[in-house]
Short mmCIF file of C-alpha atoms in Angstrom, two decimals:
data_model
loop_
_atom_site.label_atom_id
_atom_site.label_comp_id
_atom_site.label_asym_id
_atom_site.label_seq_id
_atom_site.Cartn_x
_atom_site.Cartn_y
_atom_site.Cartn_z
CA MET A 1 1.91 -2.79 14.06
CA SER A 2 2.99 0.31 12.16
CA VAL A 3 2.39 3.90 13.27
CA ASN A 4 -0.22 4.36 10.55
CA ASP A 5 -2.10 1.23 11.66
CA ALA A 6 -2.00 2.33 15.29
CA HIS A 7 -3.28 5.78 14.35
CA SER A 8 -6.05 4.25 12.26
CA ASP A 9 -7.04 1.98 15.14
CA PHE A 10 -7.15 4.96 17.49
CA ARG A 11 -9.36 6.94 15.14
CA ASN A 12 -11.69 3.99 14.64
CA GLU A 13 -11.94 3.40 18.38
CA GLN A 14 -12.72 7.10 18.90
CA TRP A 15 -15.40 6.87 16.20
CA ILE A 16 -16.93 3.85 17.98
CA ARG A 17 -16.93 5.64 21.34
CA ASP A 18 -18.72 8.60 19.77
CA GLN A 19 -21.31 6.23 18.37
CA GLU A 20 -21.90 4.54 21.71
CA GLN A 21 -22.28 7.89 23.49
CA GLY A 22 -24.81 9.11 20.97
CA ARG A 23 -22.57 11.70 19.32
CA ASN A 24 -22.01 12.19 15.61
CA PRO A 25 -18.28 11.62 15.01
CA ASP A 26 -18.36 14.12 12.17
CA GLY A 27 -19.45 16.87 14.55
CA GLY A 28 -22.66 17.80 16.33
CA ALA A 29 -25.30 15.65 17.92
CA ALA A 30 -26.37 12.37 16.46
CA GLY A 31 -28.85 12.75 13.67
CA ALA A 32 -27.97 16.40 13.11
CA GLY A 33 -28.87 17.49 9.62
CA VAL A 34 -30.96 14.35 9.07
CA GLY A 35 -34.70 14.44 8.70
CA ALA A 36 -36.88 13.23 11.54
CA GLY A 37 -37.48 9.51 11.60
CA THR A 38 -34.49 8.63 9.37
CA ASP A 39 -31.25 6.85 10.26
CA ALA A 40 -27.91 8.62 10.09
CA VAL A 41 -25.49 6.86 7.77
CA ALA A 42 -22.61 7.05 10.25
CA GLY A 43 -23.78 7.32 13.83
CA VAL A 44 -26.85 6.77 15.96
CA SER A 45 -30.03 8.46 14.80
CA ALA A 46 -32.26 10.61 16.95
CA THR A 47 -34.75 7.73 17.10
CA GLY A 48 -32.17 5.57 18.92
CA LYS A 49 -31.70 2.96 16.19
CA ARG A 50 -28.40 1.16 15.75
CA ALA A 51 -25.76 2.66 13.48
CA ARG A 52 -26.05 1.49 9.89
CA THR A 53 -22.26 1.32 9.49
CA VAL A 54 -19.35 0.63 11.83
CA GLY A 55 -15.60 1.08 11.56
CA VAL A 56 -13.26 -1.74 10.64
CA VAL A 57 -12.03 -2.21 14.22
CA ARG A 58 -15.51 -2.79 15.59
CA ALA A 59 -16.48 -4.88 12.57
CA ALA A 60 -13.45 -7.14 13.09
CA ARG A 61 -14.32 -7.51 16.75
CA GLU A 62 -17.95 -8.43 16.04
CA LEU A 63 -16.84 -10.89 13.35
CA GLU A 64 -14.27 -12.38 15.75
CA LEU A 65 -11.38 -11.78 13.36
CA ARG A 66 -7.90 -10.45 13.94
CA ARG A 67 -7.00 -7.29 12.09
CA GLY A 68 -4.90 -9.11 9.48
CA GLU A 69 -7.66 -11.65 8.92
CA PHE A 70 -10.24 -8.91 8.48
CA GLU A 71 -8.11 -6.98 5.98
CA LEU A 72 -7.49 -10.12 3.95
CA ALA A 73 -11.18 -11.06 4.01
CA ALA A 74 -12.06 -7.58 2.76
CA GLN A 75 -9.45 -7.79 -0.02
CA LEU A 76 -10.75 -11.15 -1.16
CA GLY A 77 -14.35 -9.93 -1.21
CA HIS A 78 -15.59 -12.12 1.65
CA ILE A 79 -16.47 -8.95 3.58
CA ARG A 80 -18.06 -6.13 1.61
CA THR A 81 -16.86 -2.70 2.72
CA ILE A 82 -17.91 0.80 1.74
CA ALA A 83 -16.17 4.17 1.77
CA GLY A 84 -16.35 5.91 5.14
CA PRO A 85 -16.85 9.60 5.93
CA ALA A 86 -13.08 10.11 6.08
CA ALA A 87 -10.97 9.67 2.96
CA GLY A 88 -9.14 6.37 2.73
CA ARG A 89 -11.14 4.72 5.51
CA ARG A 90 -13.50 1.83 4.92
CA GLN A 91 -16.59 0.85 6.88
CA VAL A 92 -18.91 -2.13 7.06
CA THR A 93 -22.68 -1.99 7.03
CA ARG A 94 -24.66 -3.53 9.86
CA GLN A 95 -26.49 -5.64 7.28
CA GLU A 96 -23.20 -7.16 6.11
CA ILE A 97 -22.15 -8.00 9.66
CA ASP A 98 -25.51 -9.63 10.37
CA ARG A 99 -25.24 -11.65 7.15
CA LEU A 100 -21.81 -13.01 8.04
CA ARG A 101 -22.74 -13.79 11.63
CA ALA A 102 -25.82 -15.68 10.47
CA ALA A 103 -23.83 -17.83 8.02
CA GLU A 104 -23.37 -21.51 8.80
CA GLY A 105 -20.20 -22.35 10.69
CA PHE A 106 -19.51 -18.78 11.85
CA PRO A 107 -16.82 -17.80 12.81
CA ASP A 108 -14.67 -20.85 12.01
CA ALA A 109 -15.84 -21.01 8.38
CA LEU A 110 -14.93 -17.35 7.82
CA ARG A 111 -11.53 -17.79 9.46
CA GLU A 112 -10.80 -20.81 7.28
CA LEU A 113 -11.41 -18.76 4.14
CA VAL A 114 -8.59 -16.37 5.09
CA ARG A 115 -6.20 -18.83 6.77
CA THR A 116 -2.70 -18.47 5.31
CA VAL A 117 0.17 -20.95 5.37
CA GLY A 118 3.85 -20.84 4.48
CA THR A 119 5.86 -23.24 2.37
CA ALA A 120 6.31 -25.97 4.98
CA GLU A 121 2.72 -25.96 6.16
CA GLY A 122 1.40 -25.63 2.63
CA ALA A 123 3.45 -28.60 1.46
CA GLU A 124 2.11 -30.67 4.33
CA LEU A 125 -1.42 -29.56 3.54
CA ILE A 126 -1.32 -30.92 -0.03
CA SER A 127 1.00 -33.86 0.85
CA VAL A 128 4.08 -32.90 -1.15
CA SER A 129 7.67 -32.14 -0.20
CA PRO A 130 8.66 -28.51 0.51
CA GLY A 131 10.97 -28.59 -2.53
CA ARG A 132 8.17 -29.70 -4.84
CA PHE A 133 5.84 -27.09 -3.36
CA THR A 134 8.43 -24.36 -4.01
CA ARG A 135 8.81 -25.40 -7.64
CA LEU A 136 5.04 -25.34 -8.10
CA ALA A 137 4.85 -21.88 -6.56
CA ARG A 138 7.76 -20.49 -8.60
CA ALA A 139 6.11 -21.79 -11.77
CA GLY A 140 2.88 -19.96 -10.93
CA CYS A 141 0.77 -23.04 -10.18
CA VAL A 142 -0.19 -21.52 -6.83
CA ALA A 143 -0.16 -17.76 -6.19
CA PRO A 144 0.76 -16.13 -2.87
CA VAL A 145 -1.71 -13.78 -1.28
CA THR A 146 0.73 -11.82 0.90
CA PHE A 147 4.28 -11.91 2.31
CA TYR A 148 6.46 -10.73 5.13
CA LEU A 149 10.19 -10.37 5.84
CA ASN A 150 11.78 -12.59 8.47
CA ARG A 151 14.63 -11.60 10.77
CA TYR A 152 17.14 -12.19 7.96
CA ARG A 153 15.19 -9.92 5.59
CA ALA A 154 14.22 -12.91 3.47
CA VAL A 155 10.81 -12.86 1.78
CA VAL A 156 8.36 -15.37 3.25
CA TRP A 157 5.40 -15.95 0.93
CA LEU A 158 2.01 -16.90 2.36
CA TYR A 159 -0.72 -18.80 0.54
CA LEU A 160 -4.41 -19.28 1.17
CA ALA A 161 -5.00 -22.72 2.63
CA ASP A 162 -8.39 -22.88 0.93
CA GLU A 163 -6.83 -22.26 -2.50
CA LEU A 164 -4.17 -24.92 -1.94
CA LYS A 165 -6.85 -27.49 -1.18
CA LYS A 166 -8.71 -26.58 -4.37
CA PHE A 167 -5.47 -26.80 -6.37
CA ALA A 168 -4.76 -30.28 -4.97
CA ASP A 169 -8.24 -31.44 -5.96
CA LYS A 170 -7.96 -29.92 -9.44
CA GLU A 171 -4.36 -30.91 -10.33
CA PRO A 172 -3.60 -34.23 -8.63
CA ALA A 173 -1.12 -35.17 -11.40
CA LEU A 174 1.25 -32.39 -10.27
CA LEU A 175 1.37 -33.71 -6.72
CA THR A 176 2.84 -37.13 -7.46
CA GLY A 177 5.06 -38.73 -10.07
CA ARG A 178 7.39 -37.02 -12.51
CA LEU A 179 6.99 -33.28 -12.87
CA PRO A 180 6.74 -31.64 -16.31
CA ARG A 181 10.11 -30.73 -17.82
CA PRO A 182 10.04 -26.97 -17.01
CA LEU A 183 9.47 -27.81 -13.36
CA ARG A 184 12.21 -30.46 -13.29
CA LEU A 185 14.91 -27.96 -14.26
CA GLY A 186 15.09 -26.69 -10.71
CA SER A 187 14.22 -23.43 -8.99
CA ASP A 188 17.40 -21.65 -10.14
CA ALA A 189 16.74 -22.23 -13.84
CA ASP A 190 13.06 -21.41 -13.74
CA GLU A 191 11.51 -17.96 -13.57
CA ASP A 192 10.07 -17.04 -10.19
CA ARG A 193 6.51 -15.93 -10.85
CA ARG A 194 5.57 -15.43 -7.20
CA PRO A 195 6.23 -11.66 -7.08
CA ARG A 196 4.45 -11.16 -10.40
CA ASN A 197 1.41 -13.18 -9.31
CA TRP A 198 1.24 -11.34 -6.00
CA ARG A 199 1.38 -7.94 -7.72
CA GLY A 200 -1.37 -8.92 -10.12
CA ARG A 201 -3.57 -10.14 -7.31
CA ARG A 202 -2.96 -7.04 -5.17
CA ILE A 203 -3.70 -4.69 -8.06
CA GLY A 204 -6.90 -6.57 -8.79
CA HIS A 205 -8.04 -6.14 -5.19
CA LEU A 206 -7.38 -2.39 -5.24
CA LEU A 207 -9.06 -1.87 -8.59
CA HIS A 208 -12.13 -3.72 -7.37
CA GLN A 209 -12.24 -1.55 -4.27
CA SER A 210 -11.97 1.85 -5.99
CA GLU A 211 -14.42 3.61 -8.31
CA ASP A 212 -12.48 6.85 -8.81
CA PRO A 213 -10.82 6.86 -12.26
CA TRP A 214 -7.67 8.68 -11.11
CA GLU A 215 -7.27 6.34 -8.13
CA ARG A 216 -7.58 3.34 -10.45
CA ALA A 217 -4.91 4.77 -12.74
CA ALA A 218 -2.64 5.36 -9.73
CA VAL A 219 -3.06 1.72 -8.69
CA VAL A 220 -1.74 0.44 -12.02
CA GLY A 221 0.97 3.10 -12.20
CA SER A 222 2.28 2.15 -8.75
CA VAL A 223 3.99 -0.99 -10.14
CA LEU A 224 5.82 0.86 -12.94
CA ASP A 225 9.22 2.42 -12.29
CA PRO A 226 9.49 6.23 -12.51
CA ALA A 227 11.07 6.12 -15.98
CA HIS A 228 8.19 4.14 -17.50
CA LEU A 229 5.63 6.27 -15.67
CA ALA A 230 7.15 9.55 -16.90
CA GLU A 231 7.31 8.18 -20.43
CA LEU A 232 3.61 7.36 -20.41
CA VAL A 233 2.41 10.37 -18.39
CA ARG A 234 4.10 13.40 -19.93
CA ASP A 235 1.90 15.95 -18.16
CA PRO A 236 3.60 16.81 -14.82
CA TYR A 237 0.23 17.66 -13.25
CA GLU A 238 -1.12 14.22 -14.05
CA ARG A 239 2.09 12.60 -12.86
CA ALA A 240 1.86 14.49 -9.57
CA CYS A 241 -1.75 13.36 -9.19
CA LEU A 242 -0.80 9.71 -9.66
CA ASN A 243 2.05 10.02 -7.17
CA ARG A 244 -0.32 11.63 -4.65
CA LEU A 245 -2.89 8.84 -5.02
CA ARG A 246 -0.32 6.01 -5.05
CA PRO A 247 -1.65 3.20 -2.80
CA GLU A 248 0.22 1.13 -0.24
CA LEU A 249 0.82 -2.20 -1.93
CA ALA A 250 3.04 -3.99 0.57
CA PRO A 251 1.88 -5.06 4.04
CA GLY A 252 3.63 -3.34 6.92
CA HIS A 253 6.36 -0.70 6.89
CA PRO A 254 9.94 -2.03 7.22
CA GLU A 255 12.18 0.14 9.36
CA SER A 256 15.67 -0.69 8.08
CA GLU A 257 16.90 0.58 4.71
CA ALA A 258 17.89 -2.92 3.61
CA ALA A 259 14.40 -4.25 4.32
CA GLN A 260 12.82 -1.31 2.48
CA ALA A 261 15.03 -2.01 -0.54
CA THR A 262 13.91 -5.65 -0.53
CA VAL A 263 10.26 -4.65 -0.49
CA ARG A 264 10.74 -2.04 -3.22
CA ARG A 265 12.10 -4.72 -5.54
CA LEU A 266 8.90 -6.70 -5.06
CA LEU A 267 6.65 -3.75 -5.87
CA LEU A 268 7.91 -2.96 -9.38
CA ALA A 269 7.07 -4.97 -12.49
CA ASP A 270 10.28 -6.57 -13.79
CA HIS A 271 9.21 -8.86 -16.64
CA PRO A 272 8.77 -7.40 -20.16
CA ASP A 273 5.36 -9.01 -20.60
CA GLU A 274 4.15 -7.72 -17.24
CA ILE A 275 5.47 -4.21 -17.91
CA GLN A 276 3.79 -4.10 -21.31
CA TRP A 277 0.51 -5.29 -19.82
CA HIS A 278 0.50 -2.58 -17.13
CA ARG A 279 1.51 0.10 -19.61
CA GLY A 280 -1.46 -0.78 -21.80
CA SER A 281 -3.79 -0.85 -18.79
CA LEU A 282 -2.54 2.54 -17.61
CA ASP A 283 -3.17 4.07 -21.05
CA VAL A 284 -6.78 2.90 -20.96
CA LEU A 285 -7.37 4.08 -17.40
CA LEU A 286 -5.81 7.49 -18.07
CA GLU A 287 -8.07 8.05 -21.07
CA GLU A 288 -11.07 7.19 -18.93
CA ALA A 289 -9.89 9.51 -16.13
CA ARG A 290 -9.32 12.39 -18.55
CA ARG A 291 -12.81 12.00 -19.97
CA THR A 292 -14.33 11.90 -16.50
CA ARG A 293 -12.56 14.98 -15.12
CA PRO A 294 -10.84 16.70 -18.06
CA GLY A 295 -10.55 20.03 -16.26
CA GLU A 296 -9.19 18.58 -13.03
CA PRO A 297 -6.27 16.29 -13.84
CA ALA A 298 -4.76 16.58 -10.38
CA PRO A 299 -7.43 16.85 -7.64
CA GLY A 300 -6.29 18.85 -4.64
CA LEU A 301 -3.39 20.61 -6.40
CA ALA A 302 -3.81 24.39 -6.40
CA GLY A 303 -0.44 25.35 -7.87
CA PRO A 304 2.36 23.75 -9.86
CA PRO A 305 2.91 19.99 -9.47
CA VAL A 306 4.58 18.86 -6.31
CA ASP A 307 7.47 17.25 -8.13
CA GLY A 308 8.25 20.51 -9.96
CA LEU A 309 9.04 18.67 -13.20
CA THR A 310 8.43 19.73 -16.75
CA ASP A 311 8.45 17.53 -19.81
CA ASP A 312 12.13 18.33 -20.37
CA ASP A 313 13.23 17.25 -16.89
CA ASP A 314 14.82 13.96 -16.05
CA PRO A 315 11.97 11.40 -16.06
CA GLY A 316 13.68 9.22 -13.50
CA ASP A 317 13.76 11.85 -10.75
CA ASP A 318 10.37 12.95 -9.42
CA ARG A 319 11.68 14.13 -6.07
CA THR A 320 12.01 17.68 -4.79
CA GLU A 321 15.53 19.09 -4.97
CA PRO A 322 17.33 18.79 -1.60
CA VAL A 323 18.21 21.88 0.37
CA PRO A 324 21.77 22.94 -0.58
CA GLU A 325 24.41 22.82 2.11
CA THR A 326 26.64 25.83 2.60
CA ALA A 327 30.39 25.70 3.04
CA SER A 328 30.05 27.03 6.57
CA GLY A 329 27.97 24.09 7.77
CA PRO A 330 24.17 24.24 8.09
CA PRO A 331 21.98 24.24 4.98
CA LEU A 332 20.45 27.34 3.54
CA ARG A 333 16.79 28.06 4.09
CA ARG A 334 14.28 27.85 1.27
CA ASP A 335 14.58 31.61 0.71
CA ASP A 336 18.42 31.41 0.72
CA ARG A 337 18.67 33.34 4.02
CA LYS A 338 21.02 32.12 6.71
CA GLY A 339 20.19 31.94 10.38
CA LEU A 340 21.44 34.44 12.95
CA LEU A 341 23.97 32.04 14.48
CA THR A 342 25.35 31.21 11.04
CA ARG A 343 25.84 34.92 10.19
CA LEU A 344 27.61 35.56 13.49
CA ARG A 345 29.92 32.57 12.97
CA ILE A 346 30.82 33.70 9.45
CA ARG A 347 31.50 37.22 10.68
CA ARG A 348 33.77 35.86 13.43
CA GLU A 349 35.64 33.64 10.96
CA ARG A 350 36.22 36.60 8.61
CA ARG A 351 37.64 38.83 11.38
CA PRO A 352 41.49 39.09 10.97
CA LYS A 353 43.58 37.49 13.69
CA PRO A 354 46.82 38.97 15.14
CA GLY A 355 50.04 37.66 13.63
CA PHE A 356 48.49 36.56 10.32
CA GLY A 357 48.93 39.66 8.16
CA ALA A 358 46.90 41.96 10.39
CA SER A 359 48.20 44.41 12.90
CA ALA A 360 47.79 43.53 16.52
CA PRO A 361 45.42 45.70 18.51
CA ARG A 362 47.03 48.65 20.29
CA ARG A 363 47.33 48.42 24.07
#
């Protein structure tokens, strides 16, 4: 579990404890600021009724799902979530939890909807060889829903078991007999559409989850490399806004630089058709965002854009300039002033030494 996930779990658990103790997690007593006889949206009302919404940790516990299963179920739309009181945090209504718990076959039926399998298990599930399954996946016949990196930093794609069963029922001709010619050429000669299909699916999930026009534009822009993004978004304020709202596409947070480089390659669109499609989508979403908030292109920015770029700057470098390093060792401060120890060291180095062109001190 990453640090961000652990922090989120801690905050959600704290929110649940506040609910159970009758306190409003946003401050004050439960039901504060709410009219008599009404339920608080997030917390326990003064009348003692149950909270109308709960955090994702408690919702996953009541639905008997692991955290990964819950997140996947929410992405796929099996669990409807709403925006919570804190930015970037989702919640689940009590009505939604009751609906899922009352469904037939709970909780096994819900778990089956989000059960994921790898290549070997997926091939066994639809009764084909692992090699045939890989060719079908590379050709885009089945789309992965997520991935992870194994100990060798190789990408392991995961597929929904429920989708594989539906594919086997719909396309039985691809499971036996001679494959079509493009699939017979082998995995090396065929284009691998798994990263592209995963990106499209992930973007669709995020767009469905967000209603803010600038957030939706940031979702599409997150799969374009900085050069394409700067070419489309010439305004540095708008570009800074999109960078600020950029979502987390990949699951987990790799620690090593090599693993991070592998994940970064999966996040960016690399096929001309895919790049053109996202560029067109970003144009449409930006026009909608500008019409919605024309006077506020970059929410939350009070000064110049964080990347400090103008239209004449290098479009491929949206990062802040690094702090320059002085010849004497430590870097300069932001205001170009050196620390006290640095000044003393420079003064000592500049002091003339006996026997090197300077007169020795008198005794």
